[in-house]
C-alpha positions as YAML, in Angstrom:
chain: A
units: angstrom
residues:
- id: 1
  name: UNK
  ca: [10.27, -27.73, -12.03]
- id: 2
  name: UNK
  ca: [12.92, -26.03, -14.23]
- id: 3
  name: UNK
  ca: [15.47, -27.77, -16.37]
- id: 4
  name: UNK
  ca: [18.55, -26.85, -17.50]
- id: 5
  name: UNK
  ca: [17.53, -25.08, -20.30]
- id: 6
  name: UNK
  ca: [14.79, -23.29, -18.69]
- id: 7
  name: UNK
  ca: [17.09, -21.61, -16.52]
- id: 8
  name: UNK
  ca: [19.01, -20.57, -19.95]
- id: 9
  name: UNK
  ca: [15.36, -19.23, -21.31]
- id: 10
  name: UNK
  ca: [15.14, -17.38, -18.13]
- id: 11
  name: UNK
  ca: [17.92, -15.71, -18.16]
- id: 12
  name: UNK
  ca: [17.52, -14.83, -21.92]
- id: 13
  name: UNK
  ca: [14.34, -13.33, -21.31]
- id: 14
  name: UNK
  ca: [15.64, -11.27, -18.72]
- id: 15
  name: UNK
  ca: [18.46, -9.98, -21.10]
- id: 16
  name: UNK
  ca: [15.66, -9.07, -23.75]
- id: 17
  name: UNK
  ca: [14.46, -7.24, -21.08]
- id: 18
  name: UNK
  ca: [17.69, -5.63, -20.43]
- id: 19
  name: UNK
  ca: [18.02, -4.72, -24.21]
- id: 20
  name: UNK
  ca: [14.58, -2.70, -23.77]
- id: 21
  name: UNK
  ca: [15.48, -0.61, -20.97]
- id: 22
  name: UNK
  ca: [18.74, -0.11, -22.63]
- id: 23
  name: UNK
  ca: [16.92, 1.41, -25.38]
- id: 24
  name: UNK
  ca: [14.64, 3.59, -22.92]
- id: 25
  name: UNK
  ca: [11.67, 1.08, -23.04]
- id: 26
  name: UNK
  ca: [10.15, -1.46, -20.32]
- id: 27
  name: UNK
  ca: [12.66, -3.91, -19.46]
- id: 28
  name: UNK
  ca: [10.13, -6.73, -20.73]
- id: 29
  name: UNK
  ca: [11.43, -9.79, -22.75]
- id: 30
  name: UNK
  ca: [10.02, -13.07, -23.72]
- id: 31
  name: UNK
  ca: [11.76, -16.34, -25.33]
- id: 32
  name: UNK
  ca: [9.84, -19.13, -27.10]
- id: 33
  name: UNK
  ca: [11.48, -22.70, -26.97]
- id: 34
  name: UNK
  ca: [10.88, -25.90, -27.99]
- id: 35
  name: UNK
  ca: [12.39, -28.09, -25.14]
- id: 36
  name: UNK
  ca: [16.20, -27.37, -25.71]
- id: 37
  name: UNK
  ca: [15.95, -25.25, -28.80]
- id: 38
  name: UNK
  ca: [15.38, -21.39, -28.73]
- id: 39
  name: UNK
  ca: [12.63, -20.12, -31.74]
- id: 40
  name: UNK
  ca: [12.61, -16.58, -31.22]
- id: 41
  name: UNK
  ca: [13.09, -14.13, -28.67]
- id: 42
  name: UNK
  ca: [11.91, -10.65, -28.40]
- id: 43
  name: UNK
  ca: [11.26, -7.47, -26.13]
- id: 44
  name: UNK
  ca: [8.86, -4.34, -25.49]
- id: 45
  name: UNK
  ca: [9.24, -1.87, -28.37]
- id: 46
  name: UNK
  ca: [6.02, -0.07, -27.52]
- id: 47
  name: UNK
  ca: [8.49, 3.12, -26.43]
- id: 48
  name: UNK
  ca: [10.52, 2.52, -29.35]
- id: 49
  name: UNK
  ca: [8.15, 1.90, -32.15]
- id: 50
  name: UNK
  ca: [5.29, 4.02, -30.59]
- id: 51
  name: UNK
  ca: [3.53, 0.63, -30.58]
- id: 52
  name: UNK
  ca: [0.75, -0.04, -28.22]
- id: 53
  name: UNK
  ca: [0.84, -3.78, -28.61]
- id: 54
  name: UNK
  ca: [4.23, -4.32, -29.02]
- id: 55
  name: UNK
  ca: [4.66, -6.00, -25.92]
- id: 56
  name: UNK
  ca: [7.34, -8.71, -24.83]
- id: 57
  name: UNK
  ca: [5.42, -11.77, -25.60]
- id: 58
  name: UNK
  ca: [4.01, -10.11, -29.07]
- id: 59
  name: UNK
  ca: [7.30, -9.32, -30.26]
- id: 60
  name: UNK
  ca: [9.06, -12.65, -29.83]
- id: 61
  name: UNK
  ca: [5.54, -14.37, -31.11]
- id: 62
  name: UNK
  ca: [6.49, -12.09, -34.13]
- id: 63
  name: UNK
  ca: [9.33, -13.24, -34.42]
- id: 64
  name: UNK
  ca: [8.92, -16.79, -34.24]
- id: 65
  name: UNK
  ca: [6.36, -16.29, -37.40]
- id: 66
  name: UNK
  ca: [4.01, -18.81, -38.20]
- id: 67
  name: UNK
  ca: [3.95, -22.76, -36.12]
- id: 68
  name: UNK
  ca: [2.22, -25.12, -37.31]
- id: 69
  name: UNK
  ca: [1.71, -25.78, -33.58]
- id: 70
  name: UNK
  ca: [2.38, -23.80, -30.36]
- id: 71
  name: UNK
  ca: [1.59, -26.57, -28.17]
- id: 72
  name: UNK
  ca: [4.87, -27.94, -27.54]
- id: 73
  name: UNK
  ca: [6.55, -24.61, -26.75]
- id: 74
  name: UNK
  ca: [7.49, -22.83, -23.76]
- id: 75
  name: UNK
  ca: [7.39, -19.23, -23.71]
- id: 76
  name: UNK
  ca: [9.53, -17.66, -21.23]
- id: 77
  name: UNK
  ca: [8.60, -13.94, -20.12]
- id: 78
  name: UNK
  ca: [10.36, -11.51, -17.72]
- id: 79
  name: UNK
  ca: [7.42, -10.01, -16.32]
- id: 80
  name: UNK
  ca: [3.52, -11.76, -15.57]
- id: 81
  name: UNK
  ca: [2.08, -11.35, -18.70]
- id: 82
  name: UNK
  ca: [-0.78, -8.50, -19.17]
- id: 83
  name: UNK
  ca: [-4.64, -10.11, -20.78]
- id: 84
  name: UNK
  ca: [-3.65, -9.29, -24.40]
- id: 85
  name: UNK
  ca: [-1.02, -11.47, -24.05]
- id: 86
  name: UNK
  ca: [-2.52, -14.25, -21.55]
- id: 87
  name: UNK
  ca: [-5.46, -14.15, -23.94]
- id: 88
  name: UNK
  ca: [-2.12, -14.88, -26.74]
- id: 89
  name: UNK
  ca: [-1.20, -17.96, -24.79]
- id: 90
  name: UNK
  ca: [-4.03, -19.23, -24.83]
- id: 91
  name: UNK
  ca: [-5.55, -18.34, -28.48]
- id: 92
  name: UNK
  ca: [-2.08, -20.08, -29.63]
- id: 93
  name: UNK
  ca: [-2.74, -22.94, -27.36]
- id: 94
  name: UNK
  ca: [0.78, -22.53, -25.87]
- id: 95
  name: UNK
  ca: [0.73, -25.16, -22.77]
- id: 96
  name: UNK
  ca: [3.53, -24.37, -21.17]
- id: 97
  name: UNK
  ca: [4.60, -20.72, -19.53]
- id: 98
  name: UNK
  ca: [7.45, -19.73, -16.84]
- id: 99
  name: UNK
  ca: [7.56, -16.32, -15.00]
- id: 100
  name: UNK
  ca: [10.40, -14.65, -14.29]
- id: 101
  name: UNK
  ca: [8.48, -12.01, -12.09]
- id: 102
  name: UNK
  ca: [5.07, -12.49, -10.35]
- id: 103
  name: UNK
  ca: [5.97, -9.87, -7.72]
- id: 104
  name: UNK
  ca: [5.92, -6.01, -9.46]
- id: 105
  name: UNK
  ca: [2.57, -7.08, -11.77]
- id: 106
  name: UNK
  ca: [0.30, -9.78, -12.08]
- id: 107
  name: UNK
  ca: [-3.23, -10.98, -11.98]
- id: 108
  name: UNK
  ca: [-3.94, -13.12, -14.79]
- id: 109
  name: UNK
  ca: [-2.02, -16.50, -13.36]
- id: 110
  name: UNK
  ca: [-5.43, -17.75, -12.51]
- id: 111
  name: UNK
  ca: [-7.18, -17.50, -15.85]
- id: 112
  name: UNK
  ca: [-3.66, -19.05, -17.58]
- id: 113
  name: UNK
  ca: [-4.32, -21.83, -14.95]
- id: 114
  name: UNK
  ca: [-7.79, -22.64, -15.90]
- id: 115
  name: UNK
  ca: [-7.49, -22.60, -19.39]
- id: 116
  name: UNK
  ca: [-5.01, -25.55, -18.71]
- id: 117
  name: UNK
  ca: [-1.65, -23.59, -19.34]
- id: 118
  name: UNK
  ca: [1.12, -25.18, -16.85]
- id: 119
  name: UNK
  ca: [2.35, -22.25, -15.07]
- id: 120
  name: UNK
  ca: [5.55, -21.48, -13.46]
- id: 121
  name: UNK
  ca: [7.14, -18.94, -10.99]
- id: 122
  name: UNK
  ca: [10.50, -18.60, -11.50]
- id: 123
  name: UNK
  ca: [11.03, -15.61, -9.39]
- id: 124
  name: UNK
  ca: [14.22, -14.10, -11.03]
- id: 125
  name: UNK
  ca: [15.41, -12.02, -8.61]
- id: 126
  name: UNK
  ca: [17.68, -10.01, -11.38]
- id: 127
  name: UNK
  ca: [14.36, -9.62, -13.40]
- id: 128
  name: UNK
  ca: [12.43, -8.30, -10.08]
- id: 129
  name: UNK
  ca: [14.92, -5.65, -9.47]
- id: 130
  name: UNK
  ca: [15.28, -4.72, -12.38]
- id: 131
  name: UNK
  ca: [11.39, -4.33, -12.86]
- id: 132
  name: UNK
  ca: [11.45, -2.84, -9.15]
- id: 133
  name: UNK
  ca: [14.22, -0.52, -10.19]
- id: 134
  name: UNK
  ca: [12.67, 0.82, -13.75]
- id: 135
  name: UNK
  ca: [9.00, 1.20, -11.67]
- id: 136
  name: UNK
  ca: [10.81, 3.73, -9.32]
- id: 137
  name: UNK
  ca: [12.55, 5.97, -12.22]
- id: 138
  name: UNK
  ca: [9.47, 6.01, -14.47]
- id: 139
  name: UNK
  ca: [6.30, 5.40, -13.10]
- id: 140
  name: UNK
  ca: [4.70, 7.51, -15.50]
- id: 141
  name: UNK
  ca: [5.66, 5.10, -18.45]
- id: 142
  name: UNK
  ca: [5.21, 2.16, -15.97]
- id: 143
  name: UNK
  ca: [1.38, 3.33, -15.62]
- id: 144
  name: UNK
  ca: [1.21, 4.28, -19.41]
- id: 145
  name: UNK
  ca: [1.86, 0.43, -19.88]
- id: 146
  name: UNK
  ca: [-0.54, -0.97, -17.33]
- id: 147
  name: UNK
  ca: [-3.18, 1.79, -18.38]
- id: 148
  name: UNK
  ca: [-3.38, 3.36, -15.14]
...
């Protein structure tokens, strides 16, 4: 069930993601929260830094620098996140996680879900288009991402 500010974080991340595709990257972006109060944020930059693992979720975990504790965080992401950064999650013991987009790319709910991370579809229909939309004008940097 999302809160009121979840539905800000959601809509954050999918601005982050704007920003990126903006910038001619993937329109990825992330948010990290503790309850009401926004930590970092972040976006792709693997097109704009030549980064390989400069993924949504890496950059705002970047951001954020070090925690003491992830554990009472939320990280909000535009996009299902990839292993690399489900295998993040759940290195940084992050509990909680909300999806803006399960639809154009996922896979890796299930292995969030048994490692005990609370899960949740928000199915942001602004952040599926706009996933949808970059898919169809790129696919070519779309598979460079996935490793297709």
């Amino acid at each position: 069930m999302l809160n009121d500010w979840d539905h800000e974080f959601v809509e954050r991340a999918f601005l982050e993601a704007k920003k990126s595709y903006d910038q001619g990257g993937l329109p990825i972006g992330s948010v990290l929260a503790r309850g009401p109060e926004l930590i970092a944020s972040g976006h792709n930059q693997r097109v704009q830094k030549g980064d390989p693992i400069a993924h949504g979720e890496m950059d705002c975990l970047r951001n954020a620098g070090r925690q003491k504790s992830y554990r009472d965080l939320t990280l909000y992401t535009s996009l299902s996140p990839c292993m690399m950064c489900s295998g993040t999650i759940v290195q940084f013991k992050i509990q909680r996680l909300i999806i803006n987009d399960t639809k154009t790319f996922g896979g890796n709910e299930e292995f969030l879900k048994q490692r005990g991370v609370e899960l949740i579809d928000a199915a942001h229909q602004p952040s599926i288009s706009q996933m949808e939309k970059f898919i169809s004008e790129k696919p070519e940097l779309w598979n460079e991402d996935i490793m297709e």
